[in-house]
Coordinates of C-alpha atoms and ligand atoms in Angstrom, one line a residue:
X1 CA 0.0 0.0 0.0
X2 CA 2.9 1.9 0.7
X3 CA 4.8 1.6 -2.5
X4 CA 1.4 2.7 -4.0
X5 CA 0.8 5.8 -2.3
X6 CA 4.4 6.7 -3.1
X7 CA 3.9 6.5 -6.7
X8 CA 1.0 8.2 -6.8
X9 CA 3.0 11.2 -4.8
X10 CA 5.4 11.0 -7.6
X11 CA 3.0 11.2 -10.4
X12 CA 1.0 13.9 -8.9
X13 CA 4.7 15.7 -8.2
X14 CA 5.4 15.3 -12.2
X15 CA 2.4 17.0 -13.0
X16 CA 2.3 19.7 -11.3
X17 CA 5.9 20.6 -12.1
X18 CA 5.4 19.5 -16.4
X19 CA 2.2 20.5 -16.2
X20 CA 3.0 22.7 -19.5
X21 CA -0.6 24.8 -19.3
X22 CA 0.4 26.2 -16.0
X23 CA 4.0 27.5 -17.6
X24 CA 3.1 28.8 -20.4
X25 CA 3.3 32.4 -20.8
X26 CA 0.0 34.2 -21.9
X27 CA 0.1 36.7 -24.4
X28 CA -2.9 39.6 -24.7
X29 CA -4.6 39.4 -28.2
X30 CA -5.8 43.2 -27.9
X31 CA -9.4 43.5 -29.1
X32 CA -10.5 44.7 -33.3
X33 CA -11.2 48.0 -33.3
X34 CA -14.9 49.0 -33.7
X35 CA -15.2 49.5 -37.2
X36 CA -12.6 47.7 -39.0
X37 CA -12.7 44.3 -40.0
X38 CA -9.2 41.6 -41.3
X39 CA -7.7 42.5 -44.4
X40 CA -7.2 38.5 -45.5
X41 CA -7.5 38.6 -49.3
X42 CA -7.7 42.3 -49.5
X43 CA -8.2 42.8 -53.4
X44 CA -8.5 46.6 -54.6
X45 CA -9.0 48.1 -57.6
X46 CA -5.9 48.0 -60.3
X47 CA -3.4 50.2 -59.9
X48 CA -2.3 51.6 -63.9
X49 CA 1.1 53.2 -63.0
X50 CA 2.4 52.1 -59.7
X51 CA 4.5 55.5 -58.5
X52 CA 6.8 54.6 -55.7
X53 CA 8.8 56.8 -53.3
X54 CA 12.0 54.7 -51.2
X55 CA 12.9 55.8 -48.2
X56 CA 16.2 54.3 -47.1
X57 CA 19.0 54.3 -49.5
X58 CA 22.1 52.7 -47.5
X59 CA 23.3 49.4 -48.7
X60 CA 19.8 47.7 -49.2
X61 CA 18.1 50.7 -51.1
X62 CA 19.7 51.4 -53.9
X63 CA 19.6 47.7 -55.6
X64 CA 15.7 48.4 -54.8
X65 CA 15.5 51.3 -56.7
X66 CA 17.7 49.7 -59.9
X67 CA 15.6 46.7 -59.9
X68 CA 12.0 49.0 -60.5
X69 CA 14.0 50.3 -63.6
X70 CA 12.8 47.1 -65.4
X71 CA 9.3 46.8 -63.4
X72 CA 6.7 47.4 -66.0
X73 CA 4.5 49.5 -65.1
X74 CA 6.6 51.0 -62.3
X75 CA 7.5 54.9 -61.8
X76 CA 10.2 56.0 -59.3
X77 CA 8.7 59.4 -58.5
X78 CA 10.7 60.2 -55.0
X79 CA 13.8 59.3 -53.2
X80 CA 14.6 59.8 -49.7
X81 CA 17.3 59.4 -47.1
X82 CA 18.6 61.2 -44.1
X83 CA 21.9 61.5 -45.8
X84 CA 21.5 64.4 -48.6
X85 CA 24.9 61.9 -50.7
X86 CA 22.9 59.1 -50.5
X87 CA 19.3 60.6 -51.9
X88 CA 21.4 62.1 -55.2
X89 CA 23.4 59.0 -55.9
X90 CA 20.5 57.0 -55.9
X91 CA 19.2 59.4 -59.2
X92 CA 22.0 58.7 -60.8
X93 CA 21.0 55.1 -60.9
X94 CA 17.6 56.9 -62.8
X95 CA 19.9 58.2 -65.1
X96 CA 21.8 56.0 -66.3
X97 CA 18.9 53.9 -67.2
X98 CA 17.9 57.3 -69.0
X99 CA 15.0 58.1 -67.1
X100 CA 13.8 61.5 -65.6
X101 CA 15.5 62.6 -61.8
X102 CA 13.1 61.7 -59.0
X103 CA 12.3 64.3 -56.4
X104 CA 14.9 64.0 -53.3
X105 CA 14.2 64.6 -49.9
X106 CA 17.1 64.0 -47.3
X107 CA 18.7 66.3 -44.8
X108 CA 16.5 64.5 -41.5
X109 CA 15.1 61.8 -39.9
X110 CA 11.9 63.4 -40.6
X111 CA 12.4 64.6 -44.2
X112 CA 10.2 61.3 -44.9
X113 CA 6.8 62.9 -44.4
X114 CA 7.3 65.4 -47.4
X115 CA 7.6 62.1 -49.4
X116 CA 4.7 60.5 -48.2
X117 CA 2.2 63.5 -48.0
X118 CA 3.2 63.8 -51.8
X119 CA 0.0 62.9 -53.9
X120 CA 1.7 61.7 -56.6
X121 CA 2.3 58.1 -55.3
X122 CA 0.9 55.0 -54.3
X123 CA 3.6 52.9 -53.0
X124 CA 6.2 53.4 -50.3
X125 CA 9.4 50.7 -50.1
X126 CA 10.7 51.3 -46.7
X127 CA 14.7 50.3 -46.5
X128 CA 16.0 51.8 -43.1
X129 CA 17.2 50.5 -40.2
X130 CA 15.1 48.1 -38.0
X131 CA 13.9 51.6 -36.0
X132 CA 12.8 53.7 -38.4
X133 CA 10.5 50.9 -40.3
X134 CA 7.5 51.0 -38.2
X135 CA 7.0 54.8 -37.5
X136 CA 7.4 55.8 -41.1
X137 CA 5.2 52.8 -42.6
X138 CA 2.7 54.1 -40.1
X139 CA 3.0 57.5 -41.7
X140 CA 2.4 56.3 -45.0
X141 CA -0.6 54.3 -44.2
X142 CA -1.4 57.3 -42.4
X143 CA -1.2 59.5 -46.1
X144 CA -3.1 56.4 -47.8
X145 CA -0.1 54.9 -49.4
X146 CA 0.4 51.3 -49.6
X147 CA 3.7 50.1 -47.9
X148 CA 6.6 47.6 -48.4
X149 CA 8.6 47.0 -45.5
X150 CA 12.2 45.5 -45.4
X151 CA 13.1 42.8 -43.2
X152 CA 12.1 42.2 -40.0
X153 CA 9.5 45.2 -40.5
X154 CA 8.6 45.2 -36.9
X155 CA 10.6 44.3 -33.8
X156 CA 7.7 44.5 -30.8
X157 CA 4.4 42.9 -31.0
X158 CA 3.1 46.7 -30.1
X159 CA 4.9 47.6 -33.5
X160 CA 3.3 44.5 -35.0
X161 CA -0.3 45.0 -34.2
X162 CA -0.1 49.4 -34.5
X163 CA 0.5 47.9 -38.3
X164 CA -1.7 45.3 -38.3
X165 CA -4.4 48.2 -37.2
X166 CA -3.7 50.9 -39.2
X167 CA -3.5 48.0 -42.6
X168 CA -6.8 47.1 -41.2
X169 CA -8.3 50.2 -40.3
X170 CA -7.2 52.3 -43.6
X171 CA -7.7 48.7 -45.7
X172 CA -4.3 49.3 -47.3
X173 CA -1.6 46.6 -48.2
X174 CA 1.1 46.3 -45.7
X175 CA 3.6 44.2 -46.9
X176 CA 7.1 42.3 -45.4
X177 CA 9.9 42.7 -48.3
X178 CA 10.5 38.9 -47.6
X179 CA 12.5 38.0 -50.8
X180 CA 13.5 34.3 -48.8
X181 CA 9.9 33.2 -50.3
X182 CA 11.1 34.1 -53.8
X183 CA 14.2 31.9 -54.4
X184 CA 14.7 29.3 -56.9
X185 CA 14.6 26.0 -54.6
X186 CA 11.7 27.4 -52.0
X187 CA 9.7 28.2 -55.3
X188 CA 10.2 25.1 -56.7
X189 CA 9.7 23.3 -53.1
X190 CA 6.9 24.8 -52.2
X191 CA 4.8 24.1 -55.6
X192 CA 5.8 20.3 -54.9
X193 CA 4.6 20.6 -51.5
X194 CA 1.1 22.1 -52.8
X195 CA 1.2 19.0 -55.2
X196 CA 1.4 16.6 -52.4
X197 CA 5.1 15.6 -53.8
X198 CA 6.3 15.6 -49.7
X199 CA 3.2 13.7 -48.5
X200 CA 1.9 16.3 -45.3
X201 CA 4.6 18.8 -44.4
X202 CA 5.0 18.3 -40.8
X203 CA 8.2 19.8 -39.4
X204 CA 10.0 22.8 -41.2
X205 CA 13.3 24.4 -40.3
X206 CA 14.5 27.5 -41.2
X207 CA 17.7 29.6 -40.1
X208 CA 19.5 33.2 -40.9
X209 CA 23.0 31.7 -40.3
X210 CA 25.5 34.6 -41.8
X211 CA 28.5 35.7 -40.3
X212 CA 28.5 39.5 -40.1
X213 CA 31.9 40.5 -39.1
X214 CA 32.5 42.0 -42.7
X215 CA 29.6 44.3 -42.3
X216 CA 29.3 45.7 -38.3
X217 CA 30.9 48.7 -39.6
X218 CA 29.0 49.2 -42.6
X219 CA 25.7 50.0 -41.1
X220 CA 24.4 53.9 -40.4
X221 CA 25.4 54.7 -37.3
X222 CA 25.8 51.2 -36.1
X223 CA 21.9 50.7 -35.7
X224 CA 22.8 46.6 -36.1
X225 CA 25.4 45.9 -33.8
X226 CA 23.9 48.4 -31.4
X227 CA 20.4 46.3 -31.3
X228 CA 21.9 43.0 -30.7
X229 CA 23.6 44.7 -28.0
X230 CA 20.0 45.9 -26.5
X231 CA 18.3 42.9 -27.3
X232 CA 18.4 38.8 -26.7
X233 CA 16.5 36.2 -29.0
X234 CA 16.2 35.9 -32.7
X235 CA 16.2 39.6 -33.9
X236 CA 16.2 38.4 -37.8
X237 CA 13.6 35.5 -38.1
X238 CA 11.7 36.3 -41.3
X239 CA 14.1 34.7 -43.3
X240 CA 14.4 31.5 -42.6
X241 CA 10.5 31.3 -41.2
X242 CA 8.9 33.0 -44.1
X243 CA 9.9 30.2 -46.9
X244 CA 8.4 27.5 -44.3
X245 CA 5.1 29.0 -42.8
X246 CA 4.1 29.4 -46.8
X247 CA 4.5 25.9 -47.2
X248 CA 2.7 25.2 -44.0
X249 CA -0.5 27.0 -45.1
X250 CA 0.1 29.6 -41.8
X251 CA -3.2 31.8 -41.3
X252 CA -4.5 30.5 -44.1
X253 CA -6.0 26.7 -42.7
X254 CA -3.3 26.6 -39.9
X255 CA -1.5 28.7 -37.5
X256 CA 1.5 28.8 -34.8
X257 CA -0.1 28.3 -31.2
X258 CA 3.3 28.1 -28.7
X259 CA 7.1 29.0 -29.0
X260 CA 10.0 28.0 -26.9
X261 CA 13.8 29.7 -27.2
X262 CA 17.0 29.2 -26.1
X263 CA 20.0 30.9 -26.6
X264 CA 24.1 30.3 -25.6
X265 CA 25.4 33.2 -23.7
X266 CA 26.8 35.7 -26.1
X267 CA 30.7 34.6 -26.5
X268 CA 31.6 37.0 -29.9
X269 CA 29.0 39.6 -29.6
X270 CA 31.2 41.3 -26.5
X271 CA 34.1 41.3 -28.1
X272 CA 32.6 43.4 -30.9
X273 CA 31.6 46.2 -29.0
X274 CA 35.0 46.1 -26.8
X275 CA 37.0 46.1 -29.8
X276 CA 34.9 49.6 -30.8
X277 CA 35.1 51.0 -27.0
X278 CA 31.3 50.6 -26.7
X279 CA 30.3 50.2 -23.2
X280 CA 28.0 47.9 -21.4
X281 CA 26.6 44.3 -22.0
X282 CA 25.9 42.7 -25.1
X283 CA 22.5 41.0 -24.7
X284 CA 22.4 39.1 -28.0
X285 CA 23.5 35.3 -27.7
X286 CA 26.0 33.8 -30.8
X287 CA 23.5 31.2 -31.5
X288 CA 19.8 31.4 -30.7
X289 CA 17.2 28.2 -31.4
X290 CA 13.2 28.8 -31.6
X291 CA 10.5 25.8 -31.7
X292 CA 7.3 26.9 -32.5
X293 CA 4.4 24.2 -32.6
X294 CA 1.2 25.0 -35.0
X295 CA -2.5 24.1 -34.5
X296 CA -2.3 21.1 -36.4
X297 CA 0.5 19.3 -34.5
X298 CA 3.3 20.3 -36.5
X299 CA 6.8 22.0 -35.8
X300 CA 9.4 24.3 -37.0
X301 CA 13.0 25.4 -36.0
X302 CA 14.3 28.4 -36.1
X303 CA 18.1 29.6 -36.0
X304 CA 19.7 32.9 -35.6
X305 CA 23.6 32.8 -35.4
X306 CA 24.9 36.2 -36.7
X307 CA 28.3 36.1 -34.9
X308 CA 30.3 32.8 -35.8
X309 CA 32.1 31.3 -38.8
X310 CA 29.8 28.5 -40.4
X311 CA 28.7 28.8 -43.8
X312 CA 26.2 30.6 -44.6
X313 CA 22.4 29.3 -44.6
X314 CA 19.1 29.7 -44.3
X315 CA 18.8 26.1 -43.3
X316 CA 15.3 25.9 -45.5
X317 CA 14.1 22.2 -44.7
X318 CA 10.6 20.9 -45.3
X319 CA 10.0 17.5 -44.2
X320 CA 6.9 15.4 -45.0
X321 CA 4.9 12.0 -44.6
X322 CA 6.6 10.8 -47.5
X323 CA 9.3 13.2 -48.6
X324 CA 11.7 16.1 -47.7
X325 CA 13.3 18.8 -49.0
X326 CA 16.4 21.0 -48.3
X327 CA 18.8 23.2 -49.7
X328 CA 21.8 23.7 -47.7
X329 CA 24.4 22.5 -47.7
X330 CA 23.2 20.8 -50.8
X331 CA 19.9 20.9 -52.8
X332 CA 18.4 17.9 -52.3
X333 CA 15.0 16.4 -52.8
X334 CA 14.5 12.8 -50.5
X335 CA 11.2 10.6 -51.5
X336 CA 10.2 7.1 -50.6
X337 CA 11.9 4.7 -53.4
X338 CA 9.6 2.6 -55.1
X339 CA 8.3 -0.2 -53.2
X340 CA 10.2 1.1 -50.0
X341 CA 7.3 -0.9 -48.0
X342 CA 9.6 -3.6 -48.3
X343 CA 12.8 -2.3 -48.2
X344 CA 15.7 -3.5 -45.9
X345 CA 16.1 -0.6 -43.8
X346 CA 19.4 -1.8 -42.9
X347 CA 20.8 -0.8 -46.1
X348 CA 19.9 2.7 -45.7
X349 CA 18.0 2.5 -49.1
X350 CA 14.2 3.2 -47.9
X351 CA 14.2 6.8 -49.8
X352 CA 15.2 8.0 -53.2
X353 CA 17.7 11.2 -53.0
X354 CA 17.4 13.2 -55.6
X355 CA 20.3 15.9 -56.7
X356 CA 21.2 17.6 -60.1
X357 CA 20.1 16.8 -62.8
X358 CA 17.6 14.4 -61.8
X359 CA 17.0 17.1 -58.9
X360 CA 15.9 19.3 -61.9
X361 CA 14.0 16.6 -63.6
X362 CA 11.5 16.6 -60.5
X363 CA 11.4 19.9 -60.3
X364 CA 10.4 20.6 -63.8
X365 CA 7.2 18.7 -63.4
X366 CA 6.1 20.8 -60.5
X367 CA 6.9 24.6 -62.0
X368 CA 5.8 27.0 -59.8
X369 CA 2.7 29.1 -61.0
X370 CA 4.4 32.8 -61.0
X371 CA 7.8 31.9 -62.6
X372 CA 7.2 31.8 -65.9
X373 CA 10.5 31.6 -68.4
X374 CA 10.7 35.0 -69.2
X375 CA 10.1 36.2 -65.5
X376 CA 13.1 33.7 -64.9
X377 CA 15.5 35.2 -67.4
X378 CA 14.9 38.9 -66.3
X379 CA 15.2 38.0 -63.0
X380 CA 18.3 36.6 -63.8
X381 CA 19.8 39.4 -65.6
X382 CA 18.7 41.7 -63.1
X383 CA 19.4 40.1 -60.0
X384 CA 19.4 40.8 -56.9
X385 CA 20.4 37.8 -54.2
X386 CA 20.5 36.1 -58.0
X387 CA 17.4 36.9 -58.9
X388 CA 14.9 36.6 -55.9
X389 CA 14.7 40.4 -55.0
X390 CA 13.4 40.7 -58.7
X391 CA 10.5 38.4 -58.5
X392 CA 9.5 40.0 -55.1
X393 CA 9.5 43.2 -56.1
X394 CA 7.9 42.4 -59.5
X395 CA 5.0 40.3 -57.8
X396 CA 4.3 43.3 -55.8
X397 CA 4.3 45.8 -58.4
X398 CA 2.6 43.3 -61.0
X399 CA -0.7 42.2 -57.9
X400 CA -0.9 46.1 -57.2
X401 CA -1.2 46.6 -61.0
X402 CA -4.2 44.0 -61.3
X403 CA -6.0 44.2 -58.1
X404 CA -5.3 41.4 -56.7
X405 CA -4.3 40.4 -53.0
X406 CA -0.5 40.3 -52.6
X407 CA 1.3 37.2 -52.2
X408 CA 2.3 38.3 -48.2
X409 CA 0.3 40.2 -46.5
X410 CA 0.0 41.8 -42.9
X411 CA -0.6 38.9 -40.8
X412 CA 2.6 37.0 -42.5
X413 CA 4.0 40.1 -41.5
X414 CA 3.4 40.0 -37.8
X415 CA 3.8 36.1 -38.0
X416 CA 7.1 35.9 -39.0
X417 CA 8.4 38.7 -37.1
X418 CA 6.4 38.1 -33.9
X419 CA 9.3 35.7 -33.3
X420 CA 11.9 38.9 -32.4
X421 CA 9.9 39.9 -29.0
X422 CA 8.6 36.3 -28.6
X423 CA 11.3 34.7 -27.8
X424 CA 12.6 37.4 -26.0
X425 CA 9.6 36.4 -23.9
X426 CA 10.6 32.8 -23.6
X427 CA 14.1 32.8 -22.9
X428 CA 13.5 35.8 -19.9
X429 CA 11.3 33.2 -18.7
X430 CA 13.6 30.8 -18.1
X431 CA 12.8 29.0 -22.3
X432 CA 9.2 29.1 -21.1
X433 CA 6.6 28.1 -23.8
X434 CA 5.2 31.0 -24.6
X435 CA 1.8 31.8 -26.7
X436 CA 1.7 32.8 -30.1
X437 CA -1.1 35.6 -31.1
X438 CA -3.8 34.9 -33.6
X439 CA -2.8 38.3 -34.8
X440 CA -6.0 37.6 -37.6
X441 CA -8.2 37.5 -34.6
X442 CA -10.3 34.5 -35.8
X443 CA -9.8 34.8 -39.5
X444 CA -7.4 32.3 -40.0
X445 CA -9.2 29.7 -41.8
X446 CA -10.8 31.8 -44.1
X447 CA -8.3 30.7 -46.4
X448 CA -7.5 27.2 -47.2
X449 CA -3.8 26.5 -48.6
X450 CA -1.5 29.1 -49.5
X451 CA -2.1 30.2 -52.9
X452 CA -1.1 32.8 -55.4
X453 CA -3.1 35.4 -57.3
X454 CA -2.6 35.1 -60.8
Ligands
NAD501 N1 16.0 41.2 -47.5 C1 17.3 41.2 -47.5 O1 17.9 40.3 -48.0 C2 18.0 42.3 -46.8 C3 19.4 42.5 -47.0 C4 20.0 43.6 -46.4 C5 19.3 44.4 -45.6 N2 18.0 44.2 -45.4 C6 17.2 45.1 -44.6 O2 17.2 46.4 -45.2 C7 17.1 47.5 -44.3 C8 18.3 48.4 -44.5 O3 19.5 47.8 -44.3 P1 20.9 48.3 -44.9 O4 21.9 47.2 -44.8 O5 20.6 49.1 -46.1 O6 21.2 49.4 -43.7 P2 22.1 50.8 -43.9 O7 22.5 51.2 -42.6 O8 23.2 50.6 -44.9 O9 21.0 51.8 -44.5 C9 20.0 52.3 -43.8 C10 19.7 53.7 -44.5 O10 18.5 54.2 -43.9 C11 18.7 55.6 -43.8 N3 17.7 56.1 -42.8 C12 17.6 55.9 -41.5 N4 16.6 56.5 -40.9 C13 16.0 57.2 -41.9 C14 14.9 58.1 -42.0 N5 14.1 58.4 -40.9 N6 14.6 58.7 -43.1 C15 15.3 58.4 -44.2 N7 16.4 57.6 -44.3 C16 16.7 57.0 -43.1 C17 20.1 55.8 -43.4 O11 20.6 57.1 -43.7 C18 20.8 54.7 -44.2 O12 21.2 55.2 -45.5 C19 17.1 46.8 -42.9 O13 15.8 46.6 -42.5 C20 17.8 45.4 -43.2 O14 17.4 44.4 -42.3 C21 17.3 43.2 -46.0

């Protein structure tokens, strides 16, 4: 009787202390406004010229603006950065391609609003540092401009949902400059996955694993190193989720429900700032690692490591009842071989791996609906990451231009970036799960399966 007693003791004990519903971390989903309703599908009327004023013209901003020189359709009417240098060589870059100067506004942080009060445009690309995105895309919604936001647009979930608002309230398209969705191999992936090529996608990973010693110095007044420095978690998750949460139909039959991070203690990150006689802690661990687990019962990784020397990678897995896909540090498509029900699993020969040319093979039977040949070429020759910036920013211009929804909208937006401030949360509690918002507020299976408009 005894022995009996004592186990029960033990299990109750083990409850209580795994009883993950009493860890987990609540976070507020703050009530629609009265008056404005989702934006899911938001289709508005066709846009003839689309006129576009960047903001934002340090490293990232420029290739923007060249790569609109062969957007159809597309009118750079405004350019605008703090510093006056950077506004004027970014015309040149108009001229050469022999088209008129664009109207330059520089000389503040505030010079912006001159640019988006203009009434002469429709479209504002926002390429500035990580602070700067959220207060000026606000503006612009504000002026009734439709916005494109460089990655991660929004660092807090009180930047997330003021955008999620204002998209909603002025029904405008807010959209996350993700160009990780556009590549070759996530293309070409995620049209397999639609075709049931993977079976059911059930775990994804994802990473942004670059080494940016080459660069710390590079940005405007050290707005990246200074931010890792304020803040822990994974401060750059877009890439690496965006790719996967397509794939996984997120907000659009499915959607993430808890998160758990952990990061190692910052090891390089110090030494940055002590080599530039910055003072204080560095908050920002080398490596950080984020699980977040959807409604369905499926799960993706996420990696941040911004400070060590491995290759460079975006990790990009998807892996699936009956097939998986990844892409570093090889392409590689893995299926069950033929007749694997009776394979000896010994022999390591119960899937079929699939790499060049018979990698290409397979793909060519799933092409994915927006790449057609000649979108391929241009983006090609224009480049741009090799290509994927152009089909972004294309597919933007080219939905705008036919009133159709875009192929990211808000809520991927505040998805994919939720992670920054999440697992912030998660790792101050001790890797605590911690609650992912419905930041549609009920509308997420409006949509079933993540599709393009065409
Ligand atoms: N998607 C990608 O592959 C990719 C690649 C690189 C950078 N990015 C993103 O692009 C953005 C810019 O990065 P970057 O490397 O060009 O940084 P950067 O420091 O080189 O450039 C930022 C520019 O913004 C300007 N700026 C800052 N505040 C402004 C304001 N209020 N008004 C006008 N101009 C202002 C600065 O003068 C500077 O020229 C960041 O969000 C970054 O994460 C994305």
């Amino acid at each position: 009787m005894k022995r009996v007693i004592a186990f029960f003791a033990a299990v109750m004990m083990l409850a209580s202390c795994c009883g993950e519903s009493s860890r987990i971390i609540k976070v507020n989903v703050p009530e629609r406004p009265a008056g404005q309703e989702d934006v899911i599908a938001l289709a508005l009327p066709p846009i003839d010229t689309v006129r576009v004023g960047f903001i934002g013209l340090g490293m990232r901003g420029p290739g923007a603006v060249e790569r609109f020189t062969y957007i159809p359709g597309a009118k750079i009417v405004a350019l605008c950065d703090v510093e006056p240098e950077r506004a004027e060589s970014a015309n040149e870059i108009l001229r050469s391609h022999g088209l008129p100067d664009a109207a330059l506004y520089s000389g503040s942080t505030e010079a912006y609003k001159g640019l988006c009060e203009r009434d002469d445009i429709n479209l504002v690309y926002i390429a500035t540092d990580w602070k700067h995105h959220v207060p000026l895309a606000l503006y612009a919604m504000q002026c009734g401009k439709h916005v494109a936001i460089e990655v991660p647009a929004a660092t807090t979930l009180d930047e997330i949902w003021s955008l999620v608002n204002m998209a909603e309230s002025k029904r405008l398209h807010c959209m996350m400059l993700e160009n990780c969705c556009y590549d070759f191999f996530e293309l070409s992936s995620l049209s397999m996955a639609q075709s049931g090529v993977f079976g059911e996608v059930i775990h994804g990973e994802g990473s942004y694993n670059h080494n940016l010693d080459p660069f710390w110095n590079e940005y405007w007044h050290s707005w990246r190193l200074d931010f890792n420095k304020e803040n822990r978690g994974d401060v750059y998750p877009t890439h690496g989720l965006g790719p996967v949460a397509q794939a996984m139909n997120i907000h659009r039959g499915d959607r993430f429900t808890t998160l758990v991070s952990m990061d190692t203690d910052p090891f390089n990150g110090p030494k940055h700032i002590k080599a530039r006689n910055i003072e204080g802690d560095f908050a920002n661990g080398d490596v950080s690692c984020t699980l977040i687990r959807t409604h369905k019962g499926k799960t993706i990784l996420i990696e941040h490591d911004v400070m060590t020397p491995r290759p460079y990678s975006r990790m990009y897995q998807l892996v699936g009842t009956d097939g998986y896909a990844g892409k570093y540090p090889v392409e590689q498509y893995c299926l069950r071989a033929e007749g694997a029900q009776n394979v000896d699993y010994q022999s390591l020969d119960g899937e079929k791996v699939y790499e060049g040319e018979e990698l290409q093979a397979l793909q060519a039977k799933y092409p994915n609906p927006i790449l057609t040949p000649e979108l391929e070429a241009l983006a090609k020759k224009v480049g741009g990451h090799g290509g994927m910036d152009f089909i972004m920013d294309y597919r933007l211009v080219y939905c705008l231009r036919n009133g159709l929804p875009l192929d990211m909208d808000v809520y991927d937006m505040a998805e994919w970036c939720c992670l920054g401030e999440l697992s912030r949360m998660s790792i101050a509690g001790g890797n605590a799960p911690v609650e992912v918002p419905d930041f549609t507020r009920g509308a997420w299976q409006k949509l079933s399966g993540f599709n393009y408009s065409l």
